[in-house]
Amino acid sequence: MIEFELPGERTGGLHLPSSHQLIVEGVNIDETLTDINCTVETLNIAGRQLNSYDIQTSTPAGYDGVMVLSKRMASKTISVTVEIDAVVPEVAKEKISSLNALLRSARHIQFSDESDLKYYVTYEGGSTPDDEATKQSFVLDFLWHDPLKYRDECTIDYTNAEALTIDSTEPVQPYIEIKFDTGVKEWSLRNTTTDMNINYSHENVSSVYRLYLEDQTLTKNVTETDAMDGLNIESDMEDFTVKDGDQLVVTPTPAIITIKYRGVSL
C-alpha cells in the first residue's frame, strides 16, 4: 500500500515542505531554523487576503440611510501558525529564542507562495509556547499597519513623454529625480493621462530636483536642500500618481529623468 502525506503532515520519513513558508526580513524560518534535531514549519496563514475598510458616514436630516464621507483601507492582523518538532525540549527552546530574535526588529514579512510581495508589519505577539513540549504549534500575530503588498523597488531611466511601464496593479507615488544641463528657476511636471500637474518656481536656480511623492517632499541641489517653498500652491502633489501606460512631461526638457517606485498589489 502506498501512503501519501499532505503538506504539514509527518507520518513517516517523507516530509513535504510547506507551500507558504514564512520569510522574516528575508530569512525563511522553515529553512533556516530546521536542522537534524528540529523541524520548523509554517502551517497556516490567516488575514492576508480580503481587505477591510474604515468608513466614515454622516446622517443627513430628512434622508434615509447615511452619506459616506470617506473610505480608507483598514489595518489588519496577519496570524501565522508555526509548528516546531524537536528531539528534546531544550532544542525547541533554542529555536524559539532564534525566532524571537528575528521577530523583535521585523519590519516586513513575505511568504514563499508570493515571494515577490512584501508586507510591512509590526510583530505584536502570539500564543504562548509550552516550555516542555517537543512538538507543538503556536500563532504569531503581525499588525499589518500599511495594508498593501509591495514589490521590490524598480528604477526607470525615463525619456520625456514616453509611455511608462509600471509593474503594479495599483497607481503608485514614485520618487522622481530631474536633472537639467543648467540651473533653472521654473519647471513643471505633468501626467498627461490624469491631467495632474506639479509646478515649481523660485528665485534661486538649481540643476537637480527630487520629488518624493510617497513622502510628500521636494528637494533641490545635490545637498538635498528643502525646496517646498518653491512649490506652486495649486500643484497636485498629494494626488500625483502614475500607473502603467501613463505619460509624464517635464518642461523644460531635462537632461535626465530617473523614476523609482514600488509596485503595489491589493
Short mmCIF file of C-alpha atoms in Angstrom, two decimals:
data_model
loop_
_atom_site.label_atom_id
_atom_site.label_comp_id
_atom_site.label_asym_id
_atom_site.label_seq_id
_atom_site.Cartn_x
_atom_site.Cartn_y
_atom_site.Cartn_z
CA MET A 1 0.00 0.00 0.00
CA ILE A 2 1.29 3.49 -0.90
CA GLU A 3 0.87 6.21 1.69
CA PHE A 4 0.69 9.89 0.80
CA GLU A 5 1.43 12.80 3.08
CA LEU A 6 -0.31 16.15 2.88
CA PRO A 7 1.70 19.39 3.33
CA GLY A 8 2.22 19.91 7.06
CA GLU A 9 1.86 16.21 7.94
CA ARG A 10 4.70 13.98 9.15
CA THR A 11 3.60 10.34 9.12
CA GLY A 12 6.95 8.80 8.27
CA GLY A 13 10.31 9.57 6.73
CA LEU A 14 8.76 11.62 3.92
CA HIS A 15 8.26 15.31 4.66
CA LEU A 16 6.78 17.77 2.21
CA PRO A 17 7.71 21.41 2.91
CA SER A 18 5.01 23.99 3.43
CA SER A 19 3.90 25.79 0.27
CA HIS A 20 3.62 29.13 2.12
CA GLN A 21 6.71 29.39 4.30
CA LEU A 22 7.13 32.50 6.46
CA ILE A 23 10.01 34.80 5.49
CA VAL A 24 11.02 37.43 8.09
CA GLU A 25 13.31 40.23 6.84
CA GLY A 26 14.49 37.95 4.04
CA VAL A 27 15.08 34.93 6.34
CA ASN A 28 12.98 31.83 5.58
CA ILE A 29 12.24 30.47 9.06
CA ASP A 30 11.28 26.99 7.80
CA GLU A 31 14.59 26.54 6.01
CA THR A 32 16.84 28.45 8.43
CA LEU A 33 15.62 27.02 11.73
CA THR A 34 15.17 23.43 10.53
CA ASP A 35 18.07 21.02 11.11
CA ILE A 36 18.69 17.38 12.01
CA ASN A 37 17.37 17.95 15.54
CA CYS A 38 14.31 20.04 14.78
CA THR A 39 11.76 20.78 12.07
CA VAL A 40 10.16 24.23 11.89
CA GLU A 41 7.19 24.63 9.59
CA THR A 42 4.65 27.29 8.65
CA LEU A 43 1.29 25.53 8.90
CA ASN A 44 -1.29 28.22 8.22
CA ILE A 45 -1.70 31.92 7.41
CA ALA A 46 -4.82 33.98 8.08
CA GLY A 47 -5.62 37.59 7.31
CA ARG A 48 -3.62 38.40 4.19
CA GLN A 49 -6.30 38.15 1.51
CA LEU A 50 -9.61 40.01 1.82
CA ASN A 51 -9.28 43.74 2.54
CA SER A 52 -11.39 45.65 5.05
CA TYR A 53 -12.14 49.38 5.25
CA ASP A 54 -12.75 52.15 7.77
CA ILE A 55 -15.78 54.10 6.55
CA GLN A 56 -16.90 57.46 7.95
CA THR A 57 -20.55 58.37 7.48
CA SER A 58 -23.00 61.13 8.29
CA THR A 59 -26.77 61.02 8.69
CA PRO A 60 -28.31 63.92 6.70
CA ALA A 61 -31.55 65.29 8.11
CA GLY A 62 -34.61 64.20 6.19
CA TYR A 63 -32.89 61.42 4.22
CA ASP A 64 -32.94 57.64 4.51
CA GLY A 65 -29.70 55.85 5.30
CA VAL A 66 -26.33 57.57 5.62
CA MET A 67 -23.92 59.58 3.49
CA VAL A 68 -20.43 58.12 3.02
CA LEU A 69 -17.84 60.79 3.82
CA SER A 70 -14.62 58.82 3.41
CA LYS A 71 -13.31 55.30 2.94
CA ARG A 72 -9.83 54.16 3.92
CA MET A 73 -8.24 50.73 3.91
CA ALA A 74 -8.07 49.49 7.50
CA SER A 75 -5.06 47.94 9.20
CA LYS A 76 -5.26 44.19 9.72
CA THR A 77 -3.69 41.38 11.73
CA ILE A 78 -1.91 38.57 9.91
CA SER A 79 -1.83 35.40 12.02
CA VAL A 80 0.77 32.76 11.17
CA THR A 81 0.65 29.29 12.72
CA VAL A 82 4.10 27.75 13.16
CA GLU A 83 4.93 24.19 14.25
CA ILE A 84 8.16 23.12 15.97
CA ASP A 85 9.05 19.43 16.21
CA ALA A 86 12.28 18.93 18.17
CA VAL A 87 14.07 15.89 19.58
CA VAL A 88 14.15 17.38 23.09
CA PRO A 89 12.54 20.46 24.76
CA GLU A 90 15.91 22.25 25.01
CA VAL A 91 16.24 22.30 21.22
CA ALA A 92 12.72 23.69 20.85
CA LYS A 93 13.57 26.49 23.30
CA GLU A 94 16.69 27.37 21.30
CA LYS A 95 14.67 27.58 18.09
CA ILE A 96 12.03 29.79 19.72
CA SER A 97 14.82 32.04 21.04
CA SER A 98 16.22 32.38 17.50
CA LEU A 99 12.73 33.11 16.19
CA ASN A 100 12.24 35.80 18.86
CA ALA A 101 15.47 37.49 17.72
CA LEU A 102 14.15 37.67 14.14
CA LEU A 103 10.71 38.92 15.17
CA ARG A 104 11.95 41.64 17.52
CA SER A 105 13.04 44.02 14.76
CA ALA A 106 10.90 42.67 11.91
CA ARG A 107 9.67 45.41 9.58
CA HIS A 108 8.42 43.29 6.73
CA ILE A 109 7.47 39.67 6.06
CA GLN A 110 6.92 37.58 2.95
CA PHE A 111 5.52 34.17 2.10
CA SER A 112 7.06 31.66 -0.28
CA ASP A 113 3.90 31.32 -2.37
CA GLU A 114 4.12 35.03 -3.30
CA SER A 115 7.78 35.77 -2.66
CA ASP A 116 7.74 38.89 -4.86
CA LEU A 117 5.48 40.72 -2.39
CA LYS A 118 6.38 42.31 0.96
CA TYR A 119 4.02 43.00 3.84
CA TYR A 120 5.08 45.91 6.07
CA VAL A 121 4.19 44.86 9.60
CA THR A 122 4.97 45.12 13.31
CA TYR A 123 5.16 41.91 15.32
CA GLU A 124 2.54 42.02 18.11
CA GLY A 125 2.93 38.67 19.88
CA GLY A 126 1.01 35.42 19.81
CA SER A 127 0.04 32.30 21.67
CA THR A 128 2.32 31.03 24.46
CA PRO A 129 4.51 28.01 23.60
CA ASP A 130 4.74 25.07 26.01
CA ASP A 131 8.20 25.07 27.64
CA GLU A 132 8.30 21.29 27.99
CA ALA A 133 6.78 20.17 24.68
CA THR A 134 8.96 18.77 21.91
CA LYS A 135 6.24 19.10 19.26
CA GLN A 136 3.83 21.98 19.33
CA SER A 137 2.26 24.71 17.23
CA PHE A 138 1.70 28.35 18.15
CA VAL A 139 0.41 31.52 16.48
CA LEU A 140 2.41 34.63 15.57
CA ASP A 141 0.39 37.85 15.16
CA PHE A 142 1.63 40.70 12.95
CA LEU A 143 -0.05 44.11 12.77
CA TRP A 144 -0.29 44.86 9.06
CA HIS A 145 -0.33 48.63 9.53
CA ASP A 146 0.25 49.51 5.86
CA PRO A 147 -2.29 47.09 4.32
CA LEU A 148 -0.81 46.95 0.82
CA LYS A 149 1.53 44.35 -0.67
CA TYR A 150 4.70 45.89 -2.09
CA ARG A 151 7.11 44.65 -4.75
CA ASP A 152 10.83 45.43 -4.74
CA GLU A 153 11.86 48.90 -5.86
CA CYS A 154 12.18 49.37 -9.63
CA THR A 155 14.21 52.05 -11.43
CA ILE A 156 13.32 53.61 -14.78
CA ASP A 157 15.66 55.79 -16.86
CA TYR A 158 12.81 57.76 -18.34
CA THR A 159 12.52 59.61 -21.64
CA ASN A 160 10.26 62.65 -21.61
CA ALA A 161 6.71 61.92 -22.88
CA GLU A 162 7.34 58.16 -23.22
CA ALA A 163 4.64 55.68 -22.14
CA LEU A 164 5.53 54.29 -18.71
CA THR A 165 5.85 50.57 -17.97
CA ILE A 166 4.81 50.19 -14.32
CA ASP A 167 4.72 46.73 -12.72
CA SER A 168 1.85 47.41 -10.33
CA THR A 169 -1.85 46.64 -10.16
CA GLU A 170 -2.47 49.96 -8.39
CA PRO A 171 -1.28 53.53 -9.11
CA VAL A 172 1.97 54.40 -7.32
CA GLN A 173 3.58 57.57 -5.96
CA PRO A 174 7.18 57.37 -7.16
CA TYR A 175 10.47 59.08 -6.44
CA ILE A 176 11.35 61.29 -9.43
CA GLU A 177 14.76 62.89 -9.95
CA ILE A 178 15.02 65.63 -12.58
CA LYS A 179 18.44 66.84 -13.79
CA PHE A 180 18.86 69.81 -16.13
CA ASP A 181 22.01 70.70 -18.10
CA THR A 182 22.00 74.12 -16.42
CA GLY A 183 20.29 75.64 -13.41
CA VAL A 184 16.62 76.56 -13.82
CA LYS A 185 14.21 78.59 -11.68
CA GLU A 186 10.96 77.26 -13.09
CA TRP A 187 9.79 73.85 -14.25
CA SER A 188 6.63 71.78 -14.43
CA LEU A 189 5.78 68.08 -14.33
CA ARG A 190 2.55 66.86 -15.90
CA ASN A 191 0.91 63.45 -16.11
CA THR A 192 -0.86 63.76 -19.45
CA THR A 193 -3.09 60.78 -18.67
CA THR A 194 -4.51 62.01 -15.35
CA ASP A 195 -4.00 65.74 -16.08
CA MET A 196 -2.25 66.16 -12.73
CA ASN A 197 0.46 68.82 -12.51
CA ILE A 198 3.33 69.88 -10.29
CA ASN A 199 4.59 73.41 -10.88
CA TYR A 200 7.73 74.93 -9.39
CA SER A 201 9.09 78.46 -9.33
CA HIS A 202 11.82 80.05 -7.17
CA GLU A 203 14.26 82.95 -7.40
CA ASN A 204 17.25 80.64 -6.84
CA VAL A 205 18.35 78.25 -9.58
CA SER A 206 19.19 74.55 -9.32
CA SER A 207 20.02 71.86 -11.85
CA VAL A 208 18.76 68.94 -9.73
CA TYR A 209 15.30 68.44 -8.22
CA ARG A 210 13.97 65.36 -6.41
CA LEU A 211 10.32 64.60 -5.71
CA TYR A 212 9.47 62.05 -3.02
CA LEU A 213 5.78 61.74 -3.78
CA GLU A 214 5.15 58.94 -1.29
CA ASP A 215 6.60 61.13 1.50
CA GLN A 216 5.29 64.39 0.03
CA THR A 217 8.67 66.16 0.00
CA LEU A 218 10.64 68.08 -2.63
CA THR A 219 14.38 68.83 -2.53
CA LYS A 220 16.92 70.54 -4.79
CA ASN A 221 20.68 70.53 -5.41
CA VAL A 222 22.98 67.62 -4.62
CA THR A 223 22.78 68.66 -0.95
CA GLU A 224 19.05 67.76 -0.82
CA THR A 225 18.01 71.27 0.24
CA ASP A 226 14.33 71.61 1.09
CA ALA A 227 12.56 73.07 -1.95
CA MET A 228 8.92 73.04 -0.82
CA ASP A 229 8.90 76.86 -0.68
CA GLY A 230 9.01 76.94 -4.48
CA LEU A 231 6.05 74.60 -5.00
CA ASN A 232 3.02 76.26 -6.58
CA ILE A 233 0.07 76.09 -4.18
CA GLU A 234 -2.18 74.78 -6.97
CA SER A 235 0.08 71.77 -7.66
CA ASP A 236 -1.47 68.30 -7.39
CA MET A 237 1.41 66.84 -5.38
CA GLU A 238 -0.76 64.93 -2.87
CA ASP A 239 -2.76 63.26 -5.64
CA PHE A 240 0.04 62.83 -8.18
CA THR A 241 0.30 59.14 -9.10
CA VAL A 242 1.45 57.09 -12.08
CA LYS A 243 0.30 53.77 -13.49
CA ASP A 244 1.15 51.56 -16.44
CA GLY A 245 0.78 53.43 -19.74
CA ASP A 246 0.84 56.97 -18.29
CA GLN A 247 2.96 59.68 -19.90
CA LEU A 248 4.98 62.27 -17.99
CA VAL A 249 6.12 65.56 -19.49
CA VAL A 250 8.73 67.77 -17.81
CA THR A 251 9.05 71.33 -19.12
CA PRO A 252 11.68 72.49 -19.97
CA THR A 253 13.02 69.14 -21.15
CA PRO A 254 15.66 67.90 -18.68
CA ALA A 255 18.85 66.04 -19.46
CA ILE A 256 17.98 63.07 -17.21
CA ILE A 257 14.77 61.81 -15.58
CA THR A 258 15.03 58.93 -13.12
CA ILE A 259 11.93 57.29 -11.66
CA LYS A 260 11.91 54.83 -8.78
CA TYR A 261 8.79 53.13 -7.46
CA ARG A 262 7.49 50.16 -5.51
CA GLY A 263 4.79 48.13 -7.24
CA VAL A 264 1.60 47.67 -5.21
CA SER A 265 -0.92 44.85 -5.02
CA LEU A 266 -4.16 44.53 -3.04
#
